[in-house]
Short mmCIF file of C-alpha atoms in Angstrom, two decimals:
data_model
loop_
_atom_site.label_atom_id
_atom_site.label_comp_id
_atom_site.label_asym_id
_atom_site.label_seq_id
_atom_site.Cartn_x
_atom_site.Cartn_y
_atom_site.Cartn_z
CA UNK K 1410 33.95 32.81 -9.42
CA UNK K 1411 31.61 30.65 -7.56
CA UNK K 1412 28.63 32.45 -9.58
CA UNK K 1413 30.20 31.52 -12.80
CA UNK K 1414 30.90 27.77 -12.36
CA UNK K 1415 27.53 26.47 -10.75
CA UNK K 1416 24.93 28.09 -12.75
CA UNK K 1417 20.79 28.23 -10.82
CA UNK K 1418 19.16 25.21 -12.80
CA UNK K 1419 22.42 23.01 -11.17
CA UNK K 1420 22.20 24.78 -7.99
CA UNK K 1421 18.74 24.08 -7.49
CA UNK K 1422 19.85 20.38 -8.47
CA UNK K 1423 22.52 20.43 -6.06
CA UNK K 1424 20.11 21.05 -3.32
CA UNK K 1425 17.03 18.78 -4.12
CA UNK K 1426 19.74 16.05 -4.40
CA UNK K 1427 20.91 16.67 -0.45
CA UNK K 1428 17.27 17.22 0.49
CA UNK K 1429 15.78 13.91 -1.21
CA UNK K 1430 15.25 11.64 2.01
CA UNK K 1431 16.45 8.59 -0.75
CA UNK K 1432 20.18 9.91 -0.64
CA UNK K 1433 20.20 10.12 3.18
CA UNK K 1434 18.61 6.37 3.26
CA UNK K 1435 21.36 5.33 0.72
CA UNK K 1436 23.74 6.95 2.96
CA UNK K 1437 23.16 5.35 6.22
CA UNK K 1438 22.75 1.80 4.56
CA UNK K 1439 26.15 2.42 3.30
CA UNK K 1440 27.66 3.20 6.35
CA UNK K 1441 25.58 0.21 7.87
CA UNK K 1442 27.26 -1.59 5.43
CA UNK K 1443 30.71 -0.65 6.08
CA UNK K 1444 30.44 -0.40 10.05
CA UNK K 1445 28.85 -4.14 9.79
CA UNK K 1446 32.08 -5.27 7.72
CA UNK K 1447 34.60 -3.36 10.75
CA UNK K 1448 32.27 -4.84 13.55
CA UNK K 1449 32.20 -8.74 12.03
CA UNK K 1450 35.75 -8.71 11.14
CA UNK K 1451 36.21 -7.52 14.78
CA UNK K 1452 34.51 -10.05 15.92
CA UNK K 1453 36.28 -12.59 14.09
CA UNK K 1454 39.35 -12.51 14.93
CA UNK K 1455 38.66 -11.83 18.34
CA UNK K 1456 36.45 -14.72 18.42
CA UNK K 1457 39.19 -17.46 16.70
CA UNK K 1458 42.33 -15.27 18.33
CA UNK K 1459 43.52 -17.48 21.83
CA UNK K 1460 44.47 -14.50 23.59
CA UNK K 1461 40.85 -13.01 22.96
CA UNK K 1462 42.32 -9.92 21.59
CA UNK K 1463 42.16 -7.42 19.38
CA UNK K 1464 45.90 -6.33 17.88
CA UNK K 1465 47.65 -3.49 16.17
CA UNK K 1466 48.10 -5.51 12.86
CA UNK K 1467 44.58 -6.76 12.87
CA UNK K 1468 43.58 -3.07 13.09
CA UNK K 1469 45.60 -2.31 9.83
CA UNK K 1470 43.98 -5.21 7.96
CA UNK K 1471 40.90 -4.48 8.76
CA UNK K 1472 41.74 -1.11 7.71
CA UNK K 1473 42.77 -2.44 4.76
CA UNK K 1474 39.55 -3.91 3.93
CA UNK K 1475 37.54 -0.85 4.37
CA UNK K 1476 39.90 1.10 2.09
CA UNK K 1477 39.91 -1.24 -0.99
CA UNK K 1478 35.82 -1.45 -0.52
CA UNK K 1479 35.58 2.06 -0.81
CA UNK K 1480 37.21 2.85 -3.68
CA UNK K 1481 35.72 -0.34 -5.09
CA UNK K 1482 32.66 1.50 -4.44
CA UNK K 1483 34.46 4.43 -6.01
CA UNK K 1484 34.85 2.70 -8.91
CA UNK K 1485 31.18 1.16 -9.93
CA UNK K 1486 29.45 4.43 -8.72
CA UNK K 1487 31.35 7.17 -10.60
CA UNK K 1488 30.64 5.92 -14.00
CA UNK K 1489 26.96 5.69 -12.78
CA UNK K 1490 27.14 9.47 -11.47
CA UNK K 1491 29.10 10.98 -14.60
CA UNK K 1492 28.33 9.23 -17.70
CA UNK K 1493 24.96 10.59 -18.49
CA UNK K 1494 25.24 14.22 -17.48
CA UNK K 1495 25.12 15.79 -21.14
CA UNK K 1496 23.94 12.74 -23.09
CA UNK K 1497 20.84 12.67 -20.94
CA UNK K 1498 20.54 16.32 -21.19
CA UNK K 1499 20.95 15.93 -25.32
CA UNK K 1500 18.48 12.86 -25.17
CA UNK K 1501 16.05 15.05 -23.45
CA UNK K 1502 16.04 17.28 -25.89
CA UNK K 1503 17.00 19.60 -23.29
CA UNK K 1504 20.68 20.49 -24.46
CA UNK K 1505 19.75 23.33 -27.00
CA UNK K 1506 18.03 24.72 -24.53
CA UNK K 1507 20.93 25.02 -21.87
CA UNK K 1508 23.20 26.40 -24.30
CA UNK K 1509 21.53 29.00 -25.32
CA UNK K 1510 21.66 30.34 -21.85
CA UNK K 1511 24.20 32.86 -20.31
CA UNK K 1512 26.26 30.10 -18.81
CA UNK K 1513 29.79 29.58 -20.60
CA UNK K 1514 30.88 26.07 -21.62
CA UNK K 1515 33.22 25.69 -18.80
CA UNK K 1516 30.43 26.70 -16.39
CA UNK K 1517 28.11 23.96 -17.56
CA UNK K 1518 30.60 21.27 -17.74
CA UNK K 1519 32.40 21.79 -14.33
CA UNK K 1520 29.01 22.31 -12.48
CA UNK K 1521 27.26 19.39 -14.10
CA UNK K 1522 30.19 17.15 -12.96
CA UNK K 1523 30.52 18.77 -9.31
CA UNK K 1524 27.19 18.09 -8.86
CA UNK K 1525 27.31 14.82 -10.08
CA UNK K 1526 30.09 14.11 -7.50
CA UNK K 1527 28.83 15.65 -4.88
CA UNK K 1528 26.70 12.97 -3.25
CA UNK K 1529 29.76 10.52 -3.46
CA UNK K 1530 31.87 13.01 -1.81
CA UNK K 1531 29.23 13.04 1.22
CA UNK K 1532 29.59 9.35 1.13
CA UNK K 1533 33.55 9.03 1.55
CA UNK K 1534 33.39 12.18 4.17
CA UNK K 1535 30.44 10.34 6.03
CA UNK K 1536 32.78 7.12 6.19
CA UNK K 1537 35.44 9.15 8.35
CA UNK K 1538 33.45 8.19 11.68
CA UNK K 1539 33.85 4.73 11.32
CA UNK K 1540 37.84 4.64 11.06
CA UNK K 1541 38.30 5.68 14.57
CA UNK K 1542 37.52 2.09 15.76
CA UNK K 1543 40.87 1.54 13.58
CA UNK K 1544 42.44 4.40 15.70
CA UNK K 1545 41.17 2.75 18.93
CA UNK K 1546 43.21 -0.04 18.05
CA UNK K 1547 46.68 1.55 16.79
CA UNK K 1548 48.35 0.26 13.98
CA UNK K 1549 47.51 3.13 11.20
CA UNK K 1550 48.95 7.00 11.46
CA UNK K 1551 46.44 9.50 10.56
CA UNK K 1552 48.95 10.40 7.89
CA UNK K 1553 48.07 6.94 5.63
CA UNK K 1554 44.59 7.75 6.40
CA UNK K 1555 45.06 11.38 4.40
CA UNK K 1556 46.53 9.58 1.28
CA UNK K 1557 44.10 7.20 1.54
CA UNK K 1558 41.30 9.74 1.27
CA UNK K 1559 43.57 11.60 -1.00
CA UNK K 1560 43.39 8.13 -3.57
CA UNK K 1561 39.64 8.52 -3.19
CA UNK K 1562 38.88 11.80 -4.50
CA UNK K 1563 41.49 11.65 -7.05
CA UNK K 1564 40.26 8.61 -8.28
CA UNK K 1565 36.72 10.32 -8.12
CA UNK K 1566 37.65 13.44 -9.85
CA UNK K 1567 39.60 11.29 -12.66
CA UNK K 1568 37.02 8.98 -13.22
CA UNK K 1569 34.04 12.04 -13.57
CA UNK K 1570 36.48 13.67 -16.00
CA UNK K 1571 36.23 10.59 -17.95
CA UNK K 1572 32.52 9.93 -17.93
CA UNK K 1573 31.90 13.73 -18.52
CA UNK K 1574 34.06 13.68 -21.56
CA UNK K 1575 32.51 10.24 -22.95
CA UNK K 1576 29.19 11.89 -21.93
CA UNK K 1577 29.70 14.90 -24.30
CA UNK K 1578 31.03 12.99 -26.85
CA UNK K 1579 28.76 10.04 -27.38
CA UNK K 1580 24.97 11.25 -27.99
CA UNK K 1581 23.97 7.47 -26.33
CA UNK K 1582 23.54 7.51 -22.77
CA UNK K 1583 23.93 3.96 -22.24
CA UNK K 1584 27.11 3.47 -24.78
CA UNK K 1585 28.81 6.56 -22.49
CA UNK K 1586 28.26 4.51 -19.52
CA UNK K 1587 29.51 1.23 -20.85
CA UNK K 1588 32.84 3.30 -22.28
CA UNK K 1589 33.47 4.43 -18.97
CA UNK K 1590 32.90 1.68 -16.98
CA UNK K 1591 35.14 0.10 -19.35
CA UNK K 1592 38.19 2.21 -19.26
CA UNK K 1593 37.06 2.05 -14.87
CA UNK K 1594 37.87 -1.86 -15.15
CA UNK K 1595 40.68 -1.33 -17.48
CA UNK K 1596 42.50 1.04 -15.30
CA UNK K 1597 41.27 -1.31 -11.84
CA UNK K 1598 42.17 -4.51 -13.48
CA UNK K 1599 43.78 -4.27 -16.96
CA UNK K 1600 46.97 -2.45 -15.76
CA UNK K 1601 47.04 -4.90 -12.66
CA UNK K 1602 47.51 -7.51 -15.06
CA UNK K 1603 49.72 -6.27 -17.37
CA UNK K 1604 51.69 -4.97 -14.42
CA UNK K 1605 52.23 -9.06 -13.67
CA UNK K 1606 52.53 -9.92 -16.61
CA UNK K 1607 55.61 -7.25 -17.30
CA UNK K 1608 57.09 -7.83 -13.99
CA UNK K 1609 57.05 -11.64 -14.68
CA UNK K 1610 58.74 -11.12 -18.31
CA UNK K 1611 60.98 -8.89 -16.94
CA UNK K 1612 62.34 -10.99 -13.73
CA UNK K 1613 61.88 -14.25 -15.61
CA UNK K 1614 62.45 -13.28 -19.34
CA UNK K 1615 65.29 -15.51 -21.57
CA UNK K 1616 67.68 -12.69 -20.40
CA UNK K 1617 67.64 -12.98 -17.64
CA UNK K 1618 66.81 -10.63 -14.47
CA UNK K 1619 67.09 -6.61 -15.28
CA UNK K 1620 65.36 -3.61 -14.83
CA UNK K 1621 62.85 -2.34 -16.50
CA UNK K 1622 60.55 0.80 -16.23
CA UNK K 1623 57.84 -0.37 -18.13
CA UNK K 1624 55.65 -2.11 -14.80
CA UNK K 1625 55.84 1.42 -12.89
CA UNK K 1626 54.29 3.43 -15.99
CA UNK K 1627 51.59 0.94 -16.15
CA UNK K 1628 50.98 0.71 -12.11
CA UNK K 1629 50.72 4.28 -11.97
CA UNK K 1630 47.84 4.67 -13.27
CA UNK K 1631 46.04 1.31 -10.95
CA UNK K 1632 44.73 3.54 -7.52
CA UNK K 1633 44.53 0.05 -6.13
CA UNK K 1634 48.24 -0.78 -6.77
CA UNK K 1635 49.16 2.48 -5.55
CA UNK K 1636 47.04 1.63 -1.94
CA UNK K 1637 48.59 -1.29 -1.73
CA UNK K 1638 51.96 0.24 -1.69
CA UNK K 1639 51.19 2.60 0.94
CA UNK K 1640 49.58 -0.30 3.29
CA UNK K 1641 52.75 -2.65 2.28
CA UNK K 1642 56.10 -0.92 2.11
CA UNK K 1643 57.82 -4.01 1.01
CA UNK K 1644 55.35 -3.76 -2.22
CA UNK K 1645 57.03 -0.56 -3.18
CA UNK K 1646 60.32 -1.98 -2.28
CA UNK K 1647 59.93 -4.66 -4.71
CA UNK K 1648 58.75 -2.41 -7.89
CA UNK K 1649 61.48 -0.33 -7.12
CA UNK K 1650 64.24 -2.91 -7.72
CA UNK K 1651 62.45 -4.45 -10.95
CA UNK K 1652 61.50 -0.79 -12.05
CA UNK K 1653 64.37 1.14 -11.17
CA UNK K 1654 63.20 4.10 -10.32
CA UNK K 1655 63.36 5.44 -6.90
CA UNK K 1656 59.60 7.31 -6.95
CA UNK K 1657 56.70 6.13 -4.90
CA UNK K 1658 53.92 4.79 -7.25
CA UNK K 1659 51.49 7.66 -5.81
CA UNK K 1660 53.49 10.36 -7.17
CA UNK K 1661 52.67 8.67 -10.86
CA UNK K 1662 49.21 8.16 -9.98
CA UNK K 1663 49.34 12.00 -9.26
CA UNK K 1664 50.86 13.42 -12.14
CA UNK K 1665 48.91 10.92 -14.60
CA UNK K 1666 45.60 11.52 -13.22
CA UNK K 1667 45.93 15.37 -12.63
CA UNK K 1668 46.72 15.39 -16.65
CA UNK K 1669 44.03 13.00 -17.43
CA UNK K 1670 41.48 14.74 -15.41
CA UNK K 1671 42.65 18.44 -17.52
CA UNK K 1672 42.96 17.05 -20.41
CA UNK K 1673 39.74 15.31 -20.39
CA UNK K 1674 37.69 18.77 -19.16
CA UNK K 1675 39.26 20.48 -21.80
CA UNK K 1676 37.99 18.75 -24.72
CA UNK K 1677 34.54 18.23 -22.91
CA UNK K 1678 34.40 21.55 -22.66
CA UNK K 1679 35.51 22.33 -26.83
CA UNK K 1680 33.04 19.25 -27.61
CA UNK K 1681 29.95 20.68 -25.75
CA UNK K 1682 29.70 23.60 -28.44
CA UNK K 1683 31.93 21.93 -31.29
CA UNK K 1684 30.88 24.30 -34.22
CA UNK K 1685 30.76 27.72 -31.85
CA UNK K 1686 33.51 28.92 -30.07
CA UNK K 1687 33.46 28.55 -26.54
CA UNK K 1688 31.93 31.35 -24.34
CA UNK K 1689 34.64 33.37 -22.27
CA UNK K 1690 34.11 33.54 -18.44
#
């Protein structure tokens, strides 16, 4: 199986990526980054807090912060990662060439975006270190830390479907990219808003307060919204009563991004060889 979903040329990309001393630099300024963020907020309120201490509920804020900047992170870098892997390859002049090879369609386009993902998986699993300062403190059960991490690589496997498929379809590098990173900030920041804006209409619309499902189907699919749920129970609490319908938000985000992410490999992989039929295996 593994033999017929990472073909050599990727494999031999795989590696030179983990070997380049540029991705382990990248790496430890990121988690510089992140551990400077956790140290300074630290800091802070220990430094403005009269007792001169450190609390439970400062411990989930700050873990808080840390979650939302990684899969902020999540966000701008996937797009970056996936949305050039065949248009690059077709720009290159470099496409014909692959295709003609042994490996099936399915092959190509799973391995190209595994590899593509790979280095931002080492990233998030790198990161795990630094949240046992949050465990030091209390505040945050290692079960919310596993859905959090769970958010991430959904989110990460979602948003490579996306730029894969835009990839394959568009022949322009740089017009894939700018698709995906729109439909990223449309799915970080459009539904957000018109998750408001519903929830607004629907508590202070000219009939009045009722419920209406409409703000949960378009939450759903906002990994953000669905964080903050899990951090703030009362969130959930309040979607549920203008929503009316007694599911937590992550079990949408699951179901809608598990069929987005299939969906989306599926016709990347009938696109990559539109006029042949697709290679069995």
């Amino acid at each position: 199986m593994k033999a017929q979903l990472i073909n050599p040329m990727l494999n031999k990309e795989f590696k030179l990526r983990f070997r380049s001393f540029k991705s382990f630099l990248g790496i430890l300024f990121y988690l510089g980054v992140l551990g400077l963020i956790a140290l300074f907020y630290i800091y802070m309120e220990t430094r403005f807090n009269t007792m001169g201490m450190f609390r439970a509920e400062n411990s989930k804020n700050m873990f808080m912060i840390l979650a939302f900047v990684q899969l902020a992170l999540i966000f701008f870098m996937t797009p970056g990662l996936t949305a050039g892997i065949i248009s690059s390859e077709r720009e290159k002049q470099t496409l014909n060439i692959l295709l003609t090879t042994q490996q099936s369609s399915t092959s190509i386009i799973v391995s190209k975006l595994v590899s593509s993902l790979s280095f931002l998986l080492l990233i998030v699993i790198s990161s795990l270190p630094l949240y046992s300062i949050v465990f030091l403190f209390g505040g945050i059960s290692p079960k919310l830390l596993i859905l959090t991490f769970g958010v991430y690589l959904l989110s990460m496997a979602t948003l490579g479907s996306i730029g894969v498929f835009f990839s394959t379809l568009i022949r322009k590098t740089i017009v894939a990219m700018v698709c995906t990173y729109g439909v990223a900030f449309f799915l970080a920041a459009g539904t957000a808003i018109i998750t408001m804006f519903t929830i607004s209409f629907t508590q202070y619309g000219a009939t009045g307060a009722q419920s209406n499902p409409l703000p949960y189907f378009i939450a759903m699919f906002n990994p953000f919204g669905v964080m903050l749920a899990l951090f703030e129970p009362g969130a959930a609490m309040e979607l549920k009563n203008v929503t009316g319908i007694d599911m937590h938000l992550g079990v949408g985000l699951i179901i809608s991004y598990i069929t987005i992410s299939i969906v989306l490999i599926l016709l990347s992989i009938k696109k990559l060889r539109p006029n042949m039929r697709s290679r069995k295996g």
